PDB file of N, CA and C in Angstrom:
ATOM      1  N   MET S   7      -2.238 -68.098 -18.150  1.00 51.00           N
ATOM      2  CA  MET S   7      -1.128 -67.488 -17.306  1.00 51.00           C
ATOM      3  C   MET S   7      -1.785 -66.204 -17.001  1.00 51.00           C
ATOM      4  N   GLY S   8      -1.698 -66.447 -15.219  1.00 53.00           N
ATOM      5  CA  GLY S   8      -2.505 -65.125 -14.530  1.00 53.00           C
ATOM      6  C   GLY S   8      -1.344 -63.886 -15.080  1.00 53.00           C
ATOM      7  N   TRP S   9      -2.377 -62.406 -14.597  1.00 47.00           N
ATOM      8  CA  TRP S   9      -1.518 -61.676 -14.272  1.00 47.00           C
ATOM      9  C   TRP S   9      -0.061 -61.291 -13.332  1.00 47.00           C
ATOM     10  N   ARG S  10       0.021 -62.028 -12.308  1.00 47.00           N
ATOM     11  CA  ARG S  10       0.683 -61.892 -11.719  1.00 47.00           C
ATOM     12  C   ARG S  10       2.295 -62.822 -12.403  1.00 47.00           C
ATOM     13  N   ASP S  11       1.730 -63.738 -13.149  1.00 50.00           N
ATOM     14  CA  ASP S  11       3.088 -64.484 -13.884  1.00 50.00           C
ATOM     15  C   ASP S  11       3.526 -63.217 -15.090  1.00 50.00           C
ATOM     16  N   ARG S  12       2.542 -62.781 -15.915  1.00 47.00           N
ATOM     17  CA  ARG S  12       2.809 -61.982 -16.790  1.00 47.00           C
ATOM     18  C   ARG S  12       3.475 -61.151 -16.401  1.00 47.00           C
ATOM     19  N   PHE S  13       3.565 -60.202 -15.521  1.00 47.00           N
ATOM     20  CA  PHE S  13       4.070 -58.865 -15.048  1.00 47.00           C
ATOM     21  C   PHE S  13       5.366 -59.697 -14.042  1.00 47.00           C
ATOM     22  N   GLY S  14       5.406 -60.640 -13.415  1.00 49.00           N
ATOM     23  CA  GLY S  14       6.934 -60.859 -12.989  1.00 49.00           C
ATOM     24  C   GLY S  14       6.886 -60.925 -11.532  1.00 49.00           C
ATOM     25  N   LEU S  15       5.354 -60.692 -11.098  1.00 48.00           N
ATOM     26  CA  LEU S  15       5.275 -60.507  -9.855  1.00 48.00           C
ATOM     27  C   LEU S  15       5.116 -61.690  -8.828  1.00 48.00           C
ATOM     28  N   ARG S  16       5.226 -63.335  -9.591  1.00 48.00           N
ATOM     29  CA  ARG S  16       5.025 -64.092  -8.555  1.00 48.00           C
ATOM     30  C   ARG S  16       6.244 -64.134  -7.402  1.00 48.00           C
ATOM     31  N   LYS S  17       5.958 -64.046  -6.471  1.00 49.00           N
ATOM     32  CA  LYS S  17       6.912 -64.240  -5.132  1.00 49.00           C
ATOM     33  C   LYS S  17       7.706 -65.227  -5.047  1.00 49.00           C
ATOM     34  N   ALA S  18       7.240 -66.635  -5.680  1.00 47.00           N
ATOM     35  CA  ALA S  18       8.466 -67.942  -6.159  1.00 47.00           C
ATOM     36  C   ALA S  18       9.150 -67.404  -6.419  1.00 47.00           C
ATOM     37  N   ASN S  19       9.434 -66.641  -7.349  1.00 50.00           N
ATOM     38  CA  ASN S  19      10.337 -66.323  -8.250  1.00 50.00           C
ATOM     39  C   ASN S  19      11.476 -65.523  -8.756  1.00 50.00           C
ATOM     40  N   ARG S  20      11.274 -64.417  -7.284  1.00 52.00           N
ATOM     41  CA  ARG S  20      12.366 -63.677  -6.897  1.00 52.00           C
ATOM     42  C   ARG S  20      12.895 -63.922  -5.722  1.00 52.00           C
ATOM     43  N   ASN S  21      14.147 -63.357  -5.963  1.00 57.00           N
ATOM     44  CA  ASN S  21      14.918 -63.438  -4.176  1.00 57.00           C
ATOM     45  C   ASN S  21      15.062 -61.681  -3.620  1.00 57.00           C
ATOM     46  N   SER S  22      14.683 -60.666  -4.430  1.00 54.00           N
ATOM     47  CA  SER S  22      14.518 -59.823  -3.934  1.00 54.00           C
ATOM     48  C   SER S  22      13.675 -59.302  -4.403  1.00 54.00           C
ATOM     49  N   LYS S  23      13.713 -57.561  -3.356  1.00 54.00           N
ATOM     50  CA  LYS S  23      11.578 -56.746  -3.778  1.00 54.00           C
ATOM     51  C   LYS S  23      12.212 -56.118  -5.173  1.00 54.00           C
ATOM     52  N   ALA S  24      13.250 -56.015  -5.558  1.00 50.00           N
ATOM     53  CA  ALA S  24      13.565 -55.081  -6.568  1.00 50.00           C
ATOM     54  C   ALA S  24      13.875 -55.825  -8.112  1.00 50.00           C
ATOM     55  N   ARG S  25      13.029 -55.606  -8.824  1.00 59.00           N
ATOM     56  CA  ARG S  25      12.272 -55.939 -10.267  1.00 59.00           C
ATOM     57  C   ARG S  25      13.287 -55.404 -11.236  1.00 59.00           C
ATOM     58  N   PHE S  26      12.473 -54.042 -11.080  1.00 55.00           N
ATOM     59  CA  PHE S  26      12.551 -52.908 -12.271  1.00 55.00           C
ATOM     60  C   PHE S  26      14.314 -52.375 -12.548  1.00 55.00           C
ATOM     61  N   ASP S  27      15.033 -52.519 -11.445  1.00 59.00           N
ATOM     62  CA  ASP S  27      16.467 -51.503 -11.438  1.00 59.00           C
ATOM     63  C   ASP S  27      17.324 -52.459 -11.616  1.00 59.00           C
ATOM     64  N   ARG S  28      18.484 -51.771 -12.289  1.00 66.00           N
ATOM     65  CA  ARG S  28      19.947 -52.623 -12.320  1.00 66.00           C
ATOM     66  C   ARG S  28      20.284 -52.671 -10.706  1.00 66.00           C
ATOM     67  N   HIS S  29      21.344 -53.593 -10.959  1.00 69.00           N
ATOM     68  CA  HIS S  29      21.988 -54.089  -9.594  1.00 69.00           C
ATOM     69  C   HIS S  29      23.217 -53.008  -9.367  1.00 69.00           C
ATOM     70  N   SER S  30      23.381 -52.942  -8.323  1.00 70.00           N
ATOM     71  CA  SER S  30      24.325 -51.880  -7.718  1.00 70.00           C
ATOM     72  C   SER S  30      25.974 -52.949  -8.427  1.00 70.00           C
ATOM     73  N   GLU S  31      27.103 -51.618  -8.436  1.00 77.00           N
ATOM     74  CA  GLU S  31      28.197 -52.086  -9.201  1.00 77.00           C
ATOM     75  C   GLU S  31      29.045 -51.339  -8.520  1.00 77.00           C
ATOM     76  N   ASP S  32      30.214 -51.573  -8.614  1.00 81.00           N
ATOM     77  CA  ASP S  32      31.660 -51.348  -7.394  1.00 81.00           C
ATOM     78  C   ASP S  32      32.027 -49.816  -8.210  1.00 81.00           C
ATOM     79  N   SER S  33      31.196 -49.277  -9.197  1.00 88.00           N
ATOM     80  CA  SER S  33      31.393 -47.737  -9.795  1.00 88.00           C
ATOM     81  C   SER S  33      30.392 -47.025  -8.643  1.00 88.00           C
ATOM     82  N   ASP S  34      29.102 -47.556  -8.427  1.00 90.00           N
ATOM     83  CA  ASP S  34      28.383 -46.870  -7.595  1.00 90.00           C
ATOM     84  C   ASP S  34      28.960 -46.116  -6.221  1.00 90.00           C
ATOM     85  N   MET S  35      29.767 -47.438  -5.402  1.00 91.00           N
ATOM     86  CA  MET S  35      30.171 -46.959  -4.346  1.00 91.00           C
ATOM     87  C   MET S  35      31.609 -46.608  -4.542  1.00 91.00           C
ATOM     88  N   LYS S  36      32.186 -46.707  -5.631  1.00 93.00           N
ATOM     89  CA  LYS S  36      33.362 -45.347  -5.789  1.00 93.00           C
ATOM     90  C   LYS S  36      32.590 -44.183  -5.781  1.00 93.00           C
ATOM     91  N   ALA S  37      31.923 -43.543  -6.468  1.00 94.00           N
ATOM     92  CA  ALA S  37      31.620 -43.097  -6.689  1.00 94.00           C
ATOM     93  C   ALA S  37      30.529 -41.936  -5.381  1.00 94.00           C
ATOM     94  N   LEU S  38      29.942 -43.085  -4.483  1.00 95.00           N
ATOM     95  CA  LEU S  38      29.839 -42.249  -2.844  1.00 95.00           C
ATOM     96  C   LEU S  38      30.848 -41.858  -2.110  1.00 95.00           C
ATOM     97  N   LYS S  39      32.583 -42.943  -2.777  1.00 94.00           N
ATOM     98  CA  LYS S  39      33.251 -42.747  -1.614  1.00 94.00           C
ATOM     99  C   LYS S  39      34.107 -41.579  -2.262  1.00 94.00           C
ATOM    100  N   GLU S  40      34.200 -41.301  -3.335  1.00 96.00           N
ATOM    101  CA  GLU S  40      34.888 -39.901  -4.296  1.00 96.00           C
ATOM    102  C   GLU S  40      33.804 -38.933  -3.864  1.00 96.00           C
ATOM    103  N   PHE S  41      33.163 -38.791  -3.773  1.00 96.00           N
ATOM    104  CA  PHE S  41      31.781 -37.584  -3.439  1.00 96.00           C
ATOM    105  C   PHE S  41      32.150 -37.387  -2.164  1.00 96.00           C
ATOM    106  N   ALA S  42      32.190 -38.398  -1.034  1.00 96.00           N
ATOM    107  CA  ALA S  42      32.840 -38.144   0.526  1.00 96.00           C
ATOM    108  C   ALA S  42      33.900 -37.525   0.513  1.00 96.00           C
ATOM    109  N   GLU S  43      35.391 -37.635  -0.376  1.00 96.00           N
ATOM    110  CA  GLU S  43      36.410 -37.742   0.156  1.00 96.00           C
ATOM    111  C   GLU S  43      36.747 -35.610  -0.769  1.00 96.00           C
ATOM    112  N   SER S  44      35.731 -35.868  -1.391  1.00 96.00           N
ATOM    113  CA  SER S  44      36.275 -34.480  -1.935  1.00 96.00           C
ATOM    114  C   SER S  44      34.669 -33.331  -1.768  1.00 96.00           C
ATOM    115  N   ARG S  45      34.100 -33.391  -0.356  1.00 95.00           N
ATOM    116  CA  ARG S  45      33.835 -32.603   0.072  1.00 95.00           C
ATOM    117  C   ARG S  45      33.550 -32.748   1.962  1.00 95.00           C
ATOM    118  N   VAL S  46      32.650 -31.340   2.221  1.00 95.00           N
ATOM    119  CA  VAL S  46      32.985 -31.188   3.967  1.00 95.00           C
ATOM    120  C   VAL S  46      32.016 -31.705   4.512  1.00 95.00           C
ATOM    121  N   GLY S  47      31.972 -32.252   5.249  1.00 95.00           N
ATOM    122  CA  GLY S  47      31.132 -32.849   6.816  1.00 95.00           C
ATOM    123  C   GLY S  47      29.660 -33.779   5.573  1.00 95.00           C
ATOM    124  N   VAL S  48      30.072 -34.901   4.930  1.00 97.00           N
ATOM    125  CA  VAL S  48      29.419 -35.579   4.085  1.00 97.00           C
ATOM    126  C   VAL S  48      29.033 -36.411   5.111  1.00 97.00           C
ATOM    127  N   GLU S  49      27.392 -37.208   5.373  1.00 97.00           N
ATOM    128  CA  GLU S  49      26.320 -37.990   5.933  1.00 97.00           C
ATOM    129  C   GLU S  49      25.746 -38.474   4.784  1.00 97.00           C
ATOM    130  N   PHE S  50      25.482 -40.234   5.551  1.00 97.00           N
ATOM    131  CA  PHE S  50      25.435 -40.977   4.383  1.00 97.00           C
ATOM    132  C   PHE S  50      23.776 -40.780   4.984  1.00 97.00           C
ATOM    133  N   PHE S  51      23.036 -41.055   4.060  1.00 97.00           N
ATOM    134  CA  PHE S  51      21.066 -41.703   4.196  1.00 97.00           C
ATOM    135  C   PHE S  51      20.991 -42.634   3.384  1.00 97.00           C
ATOM    136  N   VAL S  52      20.501 -43.990   4.210  1.00 96.00           N
ATOM    137  CA  VAL S  52      20.450 -45.303   3.860  1.00 96.00           C
ATOM    138  C   VAL S  52      18.768 -44.985   3.164  1.00 96.00           C
ATOM    139  N   GLU S  53      18.485 -45.288   2.077  1.00 94.00           N
ATOM    140  CA  GLU S  53      16.943 -45.645   1.625  1.00 94.00           C
ATOM    141  C   GLU S  53      16.795 -47.059   1.449  1.00 94.00           C
ATOM    142  N   PRO S  54      15.517 -46.795   2.094  1.00 92.00           N
ATOM    143  CA  PRO S  54      15.441 -49.131   2.165  1.00 92.00           C
ATOM    144  C   PRO S  54      15.218 -49.335   0.299  1.00 92.00           C
ATOM    145  N   GLU S  55      14.936 -50.780   0.588  1.00 88.00           N
ATOM    146  CA  GLU S  55      15.050 -51.482  -0.726  1.00 88.00           C
ATOM    147  C   GLU S  55      13.392 -51.320  -1.473  1.00 88.00           C
ATOM    148  N   THR S  56      13.137 -51.007  -1.955  1.00 84.00           N
ATOM    149  CA  THR S  56      11.437 -50.685  -3.073  1.00 84.00           C
ATOM    150  C   THR S  56      11.437 -51.964  -3.923  1.00 84.00           C
ATOM    151  N   PHE S  57       9.874 -51.793  -4.387  1.00 82.00           N
ATOM    152  CA  PHE S  57       9.565 -52.769  -5.146  1.00 82.00           C
ATOM    153  C   PHE S  57      10.597 -52.357  -6.908  1.00 82.00           C
ATOM    154  N   ALA S  58      10.963 -51.234  -6.888  1.00 81.00           N
ATOM    155  CA  ALA S  58      11.510 -50.748  -8.203  1.00 81.00           C
ATOM    156  C   ALA S  58      13.128 -50.712  -7.985  1.00 81.00           C
ATOM    157  N   THR S  59      13.922 -50.348  -7.024  1.00 82.00           N
ATOM    158  CA  THR S  59      14.976 -50.221  -6.901  1.00 82.00           C
ATOM    159  C   THR S  59      15.649 -50.937  -5.780  1.00 82.00           C
ATOM    160  N   GLN S  60      16.795 -51.455  -5.919  1.00 86.00           N
ATOM    161  CA  GLN S  60      17.585 -51.914  -4.539  1.00 86.00           C
ATOM    162  C   GLN S  60      17.837 -50.813  -3.731  1.00 86.00           C
ATOM    163  N   THR S  61      18.125 -50.996  -2.505  1.00 90.00           N
ATOM    164  CA  THR S  61      18.771 -50.220  -1.451  1.00 90.00           C
ATOM    165  C   THR S  61      19.754 -49.008  -2.152  1.00 90.00           C
ATOM    166  N   THR S  62      19.222 -47.748  -1.814  1.00 92.00           N
ATOM    167  CA  THR S  62      20.294 -46.765  -2.055  1.00 92.00           C
ATOM    168  C   THR S  62      20.251 -45.728  -0.719  1.00 92.00           C
ATOM    169  N   ALA S  63      21.650 -45.500  -1.493  1.00 95.00           N
ATOM    170  CA  ALA S  63      22.487 -44.267   0.119  1.00 95.00           C
ATOM    171  C   ALA S  63      22.532 -43.126  -0.807  1.00 95.00           C
ATOM    172  N   VAL S  64      22.137 -41.662  -0.026  1.00 96.00           N
ATOM    173  CA  VAL S  64      22.499 -40.027  -0.252  1.00 96.00           C
ATOM    174  C   VAL S  64      23.590 -39.667   0.421  1.00 96.00           C
ATOM    175  N   ALA S  65      24.139 -39.730  -0.378  1.00 97.00           N
ATOM    176  CA  ALA S  65      25.302 -38.430   0.595  1.00 97.00           C
ATOM    177  C   ALA S  65      25.477 -37.095   0.523  1.00 97.00           C
ATOM    178  N   VAL S  66      25.053 -36.523   1.400  1.00 97.00           N
ATOM    179  CA  VAL S  66      24.728 -34.983   1.882  1.00 97.00           C
ATOM    180  C   VAL S  66      26.098 -33.870   2.189  1.00 97.00           C
ATOM    181  N   ALA S  67      26.314 -33.351   1.448  1.00 97.00           N
ATOM    182  CA  ALA S  67      27.467 -32.591   2.276  1.00 97.00           C
ATOM    183  C   ALA S  67      27.325 -31.237   3.104  1.00 97.00           C
ATOM    184  N   THR S  68      27.826 -30.353   3.987  1.00 96.00           N
ATOM    185  CA  THR S  68      27.638 -29.563   4.610  1.00 96.00           C
ATOM    186  C   THR S  68      26.817 -28.492   3.547  1.00 96.00           C
ATOM    187  N   ASP S  69      27.074 -28.301   2.340  1.00 95.00           N
ATOM    188  CA  ASP S  69      26.258 -26.917   2.150  1.00 95.00           C
ATOM    189  C   ASP S  69      25.212 -27.635   1.076  1.00 95.00           C
ATOM    190  N   GLY S  70      24.543 -29.005   1.349  1.00 95.00           N
ATOM    191  CA  GLY S  70      23.548 -29.507   0.879  1.00 95.00           C
ATOM    192  C   GLY S  70      23.535 -30.195  -0.728  1.00 95.00           C
ATOM    193  N   GLU S  71      25.065 -30.178  -1.185  1.00 95.00           N
ATOM    194  CA  GLU S  71      24.935 -30.981  -2.616  1.00 95.00           C
ATOM    195  C   GLU S  71      24.810 -32.260  -1.528  1.00 95.00           C
ATOM    196  N   TRP S  72      24.359 -32.825  -2.804  1.00 96.00           N
ATOM    197  CA  TRP S  72      24.122 -34.290  -2.770  1.00 96.00           C
ATOM    198  C   TRP S  72      23.874 -35.107  -3.811  1.00 96.00           C
ATOM    199  N   THR S  73      23.898 -36.590  -3.681  1.00 95.00           N
ATOM    200  CA  THR S  73      24.466 -37.622  -4.653  1.00 95.00           C
ATOM    201  C   THR S  73      23.631 -38.962  -4.333  1.00 95.00           C
ATOM    202  N   ARG S  74      22.903 -39.568  -5.095  1.00 94.00           N
ATOM    203  CA  ARG S  74      22.198 -40.561  -4.843  1.00 94.00           C
ATOM    204  C   ARG S  74      22.841 -41.741  -5.592  1.00 94.00           C
ATOM    205  N   ARG S  75      22.948 -43.071  -5.097  1.00 93.00           N
ATOM    206  CA  ARG S  75      23.571 -44.541  -5.548  1.00 93.00           C
ATOM    207  C   ARG S  75      23.499 -45.197  -5.407  1.00 93.00           C
ATOM    208  N   ARG S  76      23.085 -46.818  -5.929  1.00 90.00           N
ATOM    209  CA  ARG S  76      22.775 -47.476  -5.124  1.00 90.00           C
ATOM    210  C   ARG S  76      23.714 -48.277  -4.224  1.00 90.00           C
ATOM    211  N   CYS S  77      23.471 -48.765  -3.529  1.00 88.00           N
ATOM    212  CA  CYS S  77      24.570 -49.399  -2.832  1.00 88.00           C
ATOM    213  C   CYS S  77      24.550 -50.929  -2.247  1.00 88.00           C
ATOM    214  N   GLY S  78      23.478 -51.420  -2.876  1.00 84.00           N
ATOM    215  CA  GLY S  78      23.334 -53.144  -2.464  1.00 84.00           C
ATOM    216  C   GLY S  78      22.964 -53.408  -1.421  1.00 84.00           C
ATOM    217  N   SER S  79      23.227 -53.294  -0.434  1.00 88.00           N
ATOM    218  CA  SER S  79      22.657 -53.417   1.158  1.00 88.00           C
ATOM    219  C   SER S  79      22.666 -52.514   2.210  1.00 88.00           C
ATOM    220  N   PRO S  80      22.490 -52.047   3.015  1.00 92.00           N
ATOM    221  CA  PRO S  80      22.506 -51.042   3.892  1.00 92.00           C
ATOM    222  C   PRO S  80      23.868 -51.582   4.901  1.00 92.00           C
ATOM    223  N   GLU S  81      24.240 -52.522   4.803  1.00 93.00           N
ATOM    224  CA  GLU S  81      25.507 -53.209   5.757  1.00 93.00           C
ATOM    225  C   GLU S  81      26.544 -52.602   4.946  1.00 93.00           C
ATOM    226  N   ALA S  82      26.703 -52.333   3.473  1.00 91.00           N
ATOM    227  CA  ALA S  82      27.695 -51.957   2.546  1.00 91.00           C
ATOM    228  C   ALA S  82      27.865 -50.505   2.532  1.00 91.00           C
ATOM    229  N   ILE S  83      26.610 -49.492   2.854  1.00 93.00           N
ATOM    230  CA  ILE S  83      27.455 -48.418   2.867  1.00 93.00           C
ATOM    231  C   ILE S  83      27.267 -47.838   4.549  1.00 93.00           C
ATOM    232  N   ARG S  84      27.398 -48.774   5.161  1.00 95.00           N
ATOM    233  CA  ARG S  84      27.516 -48.479   6.761  1.00 95.00           C
ATOM    234  C   ARG S  84      28.952 -48.689   6.775  1.00 95.00           C
ATOM    235  N   LYS S  85      29.666 -49.896   6.455  1.00 94.00           N
ATOM    236  CA  LYS S  85      30.416 -50.441   6.262  1.00 94.00           C
ATOM    237  C   LYS S  85      31.702 -48.934   5.334  1.00 94.00           C
ATOM    238  N   LEU S  86      31.124 -48.576   4.366  1.00 94.00           N
ATOM    239  CA  LEU S  86      31.612 -47.689   3.922  1.00 94.00           C
ATOM    240  C   LEU S  86      31.973 -46.215   4.499  1.00 94.00           C
ATOM    241  N   ALA S  87      31.102 -46.093   5.487  1.00 96.00           N
ATOM    242  CA  ALA S  87      30.603 -44.612   6.109  1.00 96.00           C
ATOM    243  C   ALA S  87      31.697 -45.192   7.076  1.00 96.00           C
ATOM    244  N   LYS S  88      31.943 -46.029   7.843  1.00 96.00           N
ATOM    245  CA  LYS S  88      32.934 -46.358   9.251  1.00 96.00           C
ATOM    246  C   LYS S  88      34.256 -46.343   8.539  1.00 96.00           C
ATOM    247  N   LYS S  89      34.467 -46.927   7.514  1.00 95.00           N
ATOM    248  CA  LYS S  89      35.601 -46.799   6.831  1.00 95.00           C
ATOM    249  C   LYS S  89      36.228 -45.096   6.812  1.00 95.00           C
ATOM    250  N   LEU S  90      35.096 -44.646   6.550  1.00 95.00           N
ATOM    251  CA  LEU S  90      35.659 -43.073   6.290  1.00 95.00           C
ATOM    252  C   LEU S  90      35.529 -42.231   7.341  1.00 95.00           C
ATOM    253  N   ALA S  91      34.665 -42.674   8.456  1.00 96.00           N
ATOM    254  CA  ALA S  91      34.771 -41.928   9.595  1.00 96.00           C
ATOM    255  C   ALA S  91      33.080 -41.131   9.173  1.00 96.00           C
ATOM    256  N   LEU S  92      32.155 -41.232   8.902  1.00 96.00           N
ATOM    257  CA  LEU S  92      31.305 -40.498   8.713  1.00 96.00           C
ATOM    258  C   LEU S  92      29.968 -40.818   9.314  1.00 96.00           C
ATOM    259  N   PRO S  93      29.262 -40.807   9.510  1.00 97.00           N
ATOM    260  CA  PRO S  93      27.761 -40.855  10.364  1.00 97.00           C
ATOM    261  C   PRO S  93      27.061 -41.431   8.909  1.00 97.00           C
ATOM    262  N   ALA S  94      26.167 -42.613   9.172  1.00 97.00           N
ATOM    263  CA  ALA S  94      25.207 -43.185   8.370  1.00 97.00           C
ATOM    264  C   ALA S  94      23.809 -43.171   8.642  1.00 97.00           C
ATOM    265  N   TYR S  95      22.954 -42.540   8.422  1.00 97.00           N
ATOM    266  CA  TYR S  95      21.500 -42.772   9.051  1.00 97.00           C
ATOM    267  C   TYR S  95      20.354 -43.562   8.016  1.00 97.00           C
ATOM    268  N   ASP S  96      19.339 -43.774   8.920  1.00 96.00           N
ATOM    269  CA  ASP S  96      18.128 -44.576   8.317  1.00 96.00           C
ATOM    270  C   ASP S  96      17.143 -43.260   7.823  1.00 96.00           C
ATOM    271  N   VAL S  97      17.278 -43.147   5.993  1.00 95.00           N
ATOM    272  CA  VAL S  97      16.272 -42.216   6.181  1.00 95.00           C
ATOM    273  C   VAL S  97      15.113 -42.032   6.714  1.00 95.00           C
ATOM    274  N   GLN S  98      14.445 -43.697   6.804  1.00 94.00           N
ATOM    275  CA  GLN S  98      12.960 -43.719   7.371  1.00 94.00           C
ATOM    276  C   GLN S  98      12.775 -43.284   8.976  1.00 94.00           C
ATOM    277  N   ILE S  99      13.820 -43.304   9.588  1.00 95.00           N
ATOM    278  CA  ILE S  99      13.928 -42.414  10.923  1.00 95.00           C
ATOM    279  C   ILE S  99      13.986 -41.129  11.012  1.00 95.00           C
ATOM    280  N   VAL S 100      15.119 -40.810  10.287  1.00 96.00           N
ATOM    281  CA  VAL S 100      15.362 -39.532  10.657  1.00 96.00           C
ATOM    282  C   VAL S 100      15.284 -38.163   9.766  1.00 96.00           C
ATOM    283  N   GLY S 101      14.517 -38.780   8.206  1.00 95.00           N
ATOM    284  CA  GLY S 101      14.169 -38.105   7.315  1.00 95.00           C
ATOM    285  C   GLY S 101      15.426 -37.699   6.511  1.00 95.00           C
ATOM    286  N   TYR S 102      15.409 -36.335   5.503  1.00 94.00           N
ATOM    287  CA  TYR S 102      16.231 -36.112   4.692  1.00 94.00           C
ATOM    288  C   TYR S 102      16.620 -34.783   5.414  1.00 94.00           C
ATOM    289  N   PRO S 103      18.000 -34.278   5.671  1.00 95.00           N
ATOM    290  CA  PRO S 103      18.274 -32.965   6.441  1.00 95.00           C
ATOM    291  C   PRO S 103      17.597 -31.482   5.206  1.00 95.00           C
ATOM    292  N   GLN S 104      17.302 -30.371   5.755  1.00 95.00           N
ATOM    293  CA  GLN S 104      16.571 -29.381   5.005  1.00 95.00           C
ATOM    294  C   GLN S 104      17.928 -29.002   4.256  1.00 95.00           C
ATOM    295  N   ARG S 105      18.807 -28.638   4.492  1.00 95.00           N
ATOM    296  CA  ARG S 105      19.635 -28.181   3.756  1.00 95.00           C
ATOM    297  C   ARG S 105      20.105 -29.153   1.931  1.00 95.00           C
ATOM    298  N   MET S 106      19.378 -30.436   2.385  1.00 94.00           N
ATOM    299  CA  MET S 106      19.298 -31.129   1.246  1.00 94.00           C
ATOM    300  C   MET S 106      18.867 -30.425  -0.077  1.00 94.00           C
ATOM    301  N   ARG S 107      17.643 -30.311   0.690  1.00 92.00           N
ATOM    302  CA  ARG S 107      16.197 -29.284   0.023  1.00 92.00           C
ATOM    303  C   ARG S 107      16.230 -28.292  -0.254  1.00 92.00           C
ATOM    304  N   ASP S 108      17.010 -27.536   0.623  1.00 94.00           N
ATOM    305  CA  ASP S 108      17.395 -26.131  -0.263  1.00 94.00           C
ATOM    306  C   ASP S 108      18.139 -25.829  -1.195  1.00 94.00           C
ATOM    307  N   TRP S 109      19.420 -26.802  -0.870  1.00 94.00           N
ATOM    308  CA  TRP S 109      20.500 -26.947  -2.288  1.00 94.00           C
ATOM    309  C   TRP S 109      19.831 -27.138  -3.738  1.00 94.00           C
ATOM    310  N   SER S 110      18.659 -28.288  -3.405  1.00 90.00           N
ATOM    311  CA  SER S 110      17.926 -28.780  -4.878  1.00 90.00           C
ATOM    312  C   SER S 110      16.833 -27.261  -5.088  1.00 90.00           C
ATOM    313  N   ALA S 111      16.597 -26.639  -4.353  1.00 91.00           N
ATOM    314  CA  ALA S 111      15.922 -25.610  -4.535  1.00 91.00           C
ATOM    315  C   ALA S 111      16.832 -24.743  -5.658  1.00 91.00           C
ATOM    316  N   ARG S 112      18.015 -23.938  -5.026  1.00 90.00           N
ATOM    317  CA  ARG S 112      18.871 -23.542  -5.571  1.00 90.00           C
ATOM    318  C   ARG S 112      18.959 -23.279  -7.230  1.00 90.00           C
ATOM    319  N   ASN S 113      19.339 -24.635  -7.301  1.00 88.00           N
ATOM    320  CA  ASN S 113      20.013 -25.724  -8.074  1.00 88.00           C
ATOM    321  C   ASN S 113      19.120 -26.209  -8.984  1.00 88.00           C
ATOM    322  N   LYS S 114      18.045 -26.117  -9.343  1.00 82.00           N
ATOM    323  CA  LYS S 114      16.532 -26.625  -9.665  1.00 82.00           C
ATOM    324  C   LYS S 114      17.544 -27.209 -11.298  1.00 82.00           C
ATOM    325  N   GLY S 115      17.627 -25.976 -12.066  1.00 66.00           N
ATOM    326  CA  GLY S 115      18.042 -26.018 -13.340  1.00 66.00           C
ATOM    327  C   GLY S 115      19.662 -26.557 -13.542  1.00 66.00           C
ATOM    328  N   ASP S 116      20.131 -27.058 -12.392  1.00 60.00           N
ATOM    329  CA  ASP S 116      21.394 -27.439 -12.877  1.00 60.00           C
ATOM    330  C   ASP S 116      22.062 -28.835 -12.112  1.00 60.00           C
ATOM    331  N   ARG S 117      21.083 -29.401 -12.583  1.00 53.00           N
ATOM    332  CA  ARG S 117      21.626 -30.736 -12.197  1.00 53.00           C
ATOM    333  C   ARG S 117      22.335 -31.941 -13.036  1.00 53.00           C
ATOM    334  N   THR S 118      23.005 -31.868 -12.247  1.00 51.00           N
ATOM    335  CA  THR S 118      24.312 -32.992 -13.040  1.00 51.00           C
ATOM    336  C   THR S 118      24.551 -34.210 -12.204  1.00 51.00           C
ATOM    337  N   LEU S 119      24.300 -34.505 -11.510  1.00 48.00           N
ATOM    338  CA  LEU S 119      24.167 -35.756 -10.684  1.00 48.00           C
ATOM    339  C   LEU S 119      23.227 -36.635 -10.980  1.00 48.00           C
TER     340      LEU S 119
END
């Protein structure tokens, strides 16, 4: 057995890149929706699928408060954003907003998300 087989890395045996993460669930999309409906000025930032995680979305409010959840695919979060009349950006193109980093710095010890 080769090392690629041993660690499950053989490309022929996988349907997507994410191998170590759990799949997106309805509760993930529900959490994003509830966050967006309970905060002001929410924007979605879509993160690409990686080897370890599926596609995720970060919802960022005007004050910088944010939450990250799995969304399954970019199309799924874009559909939710359209339904809520909110913008959805590709994080690889626009990056993360400064207010998100500022909020994280202010609330470093108080992370409940």
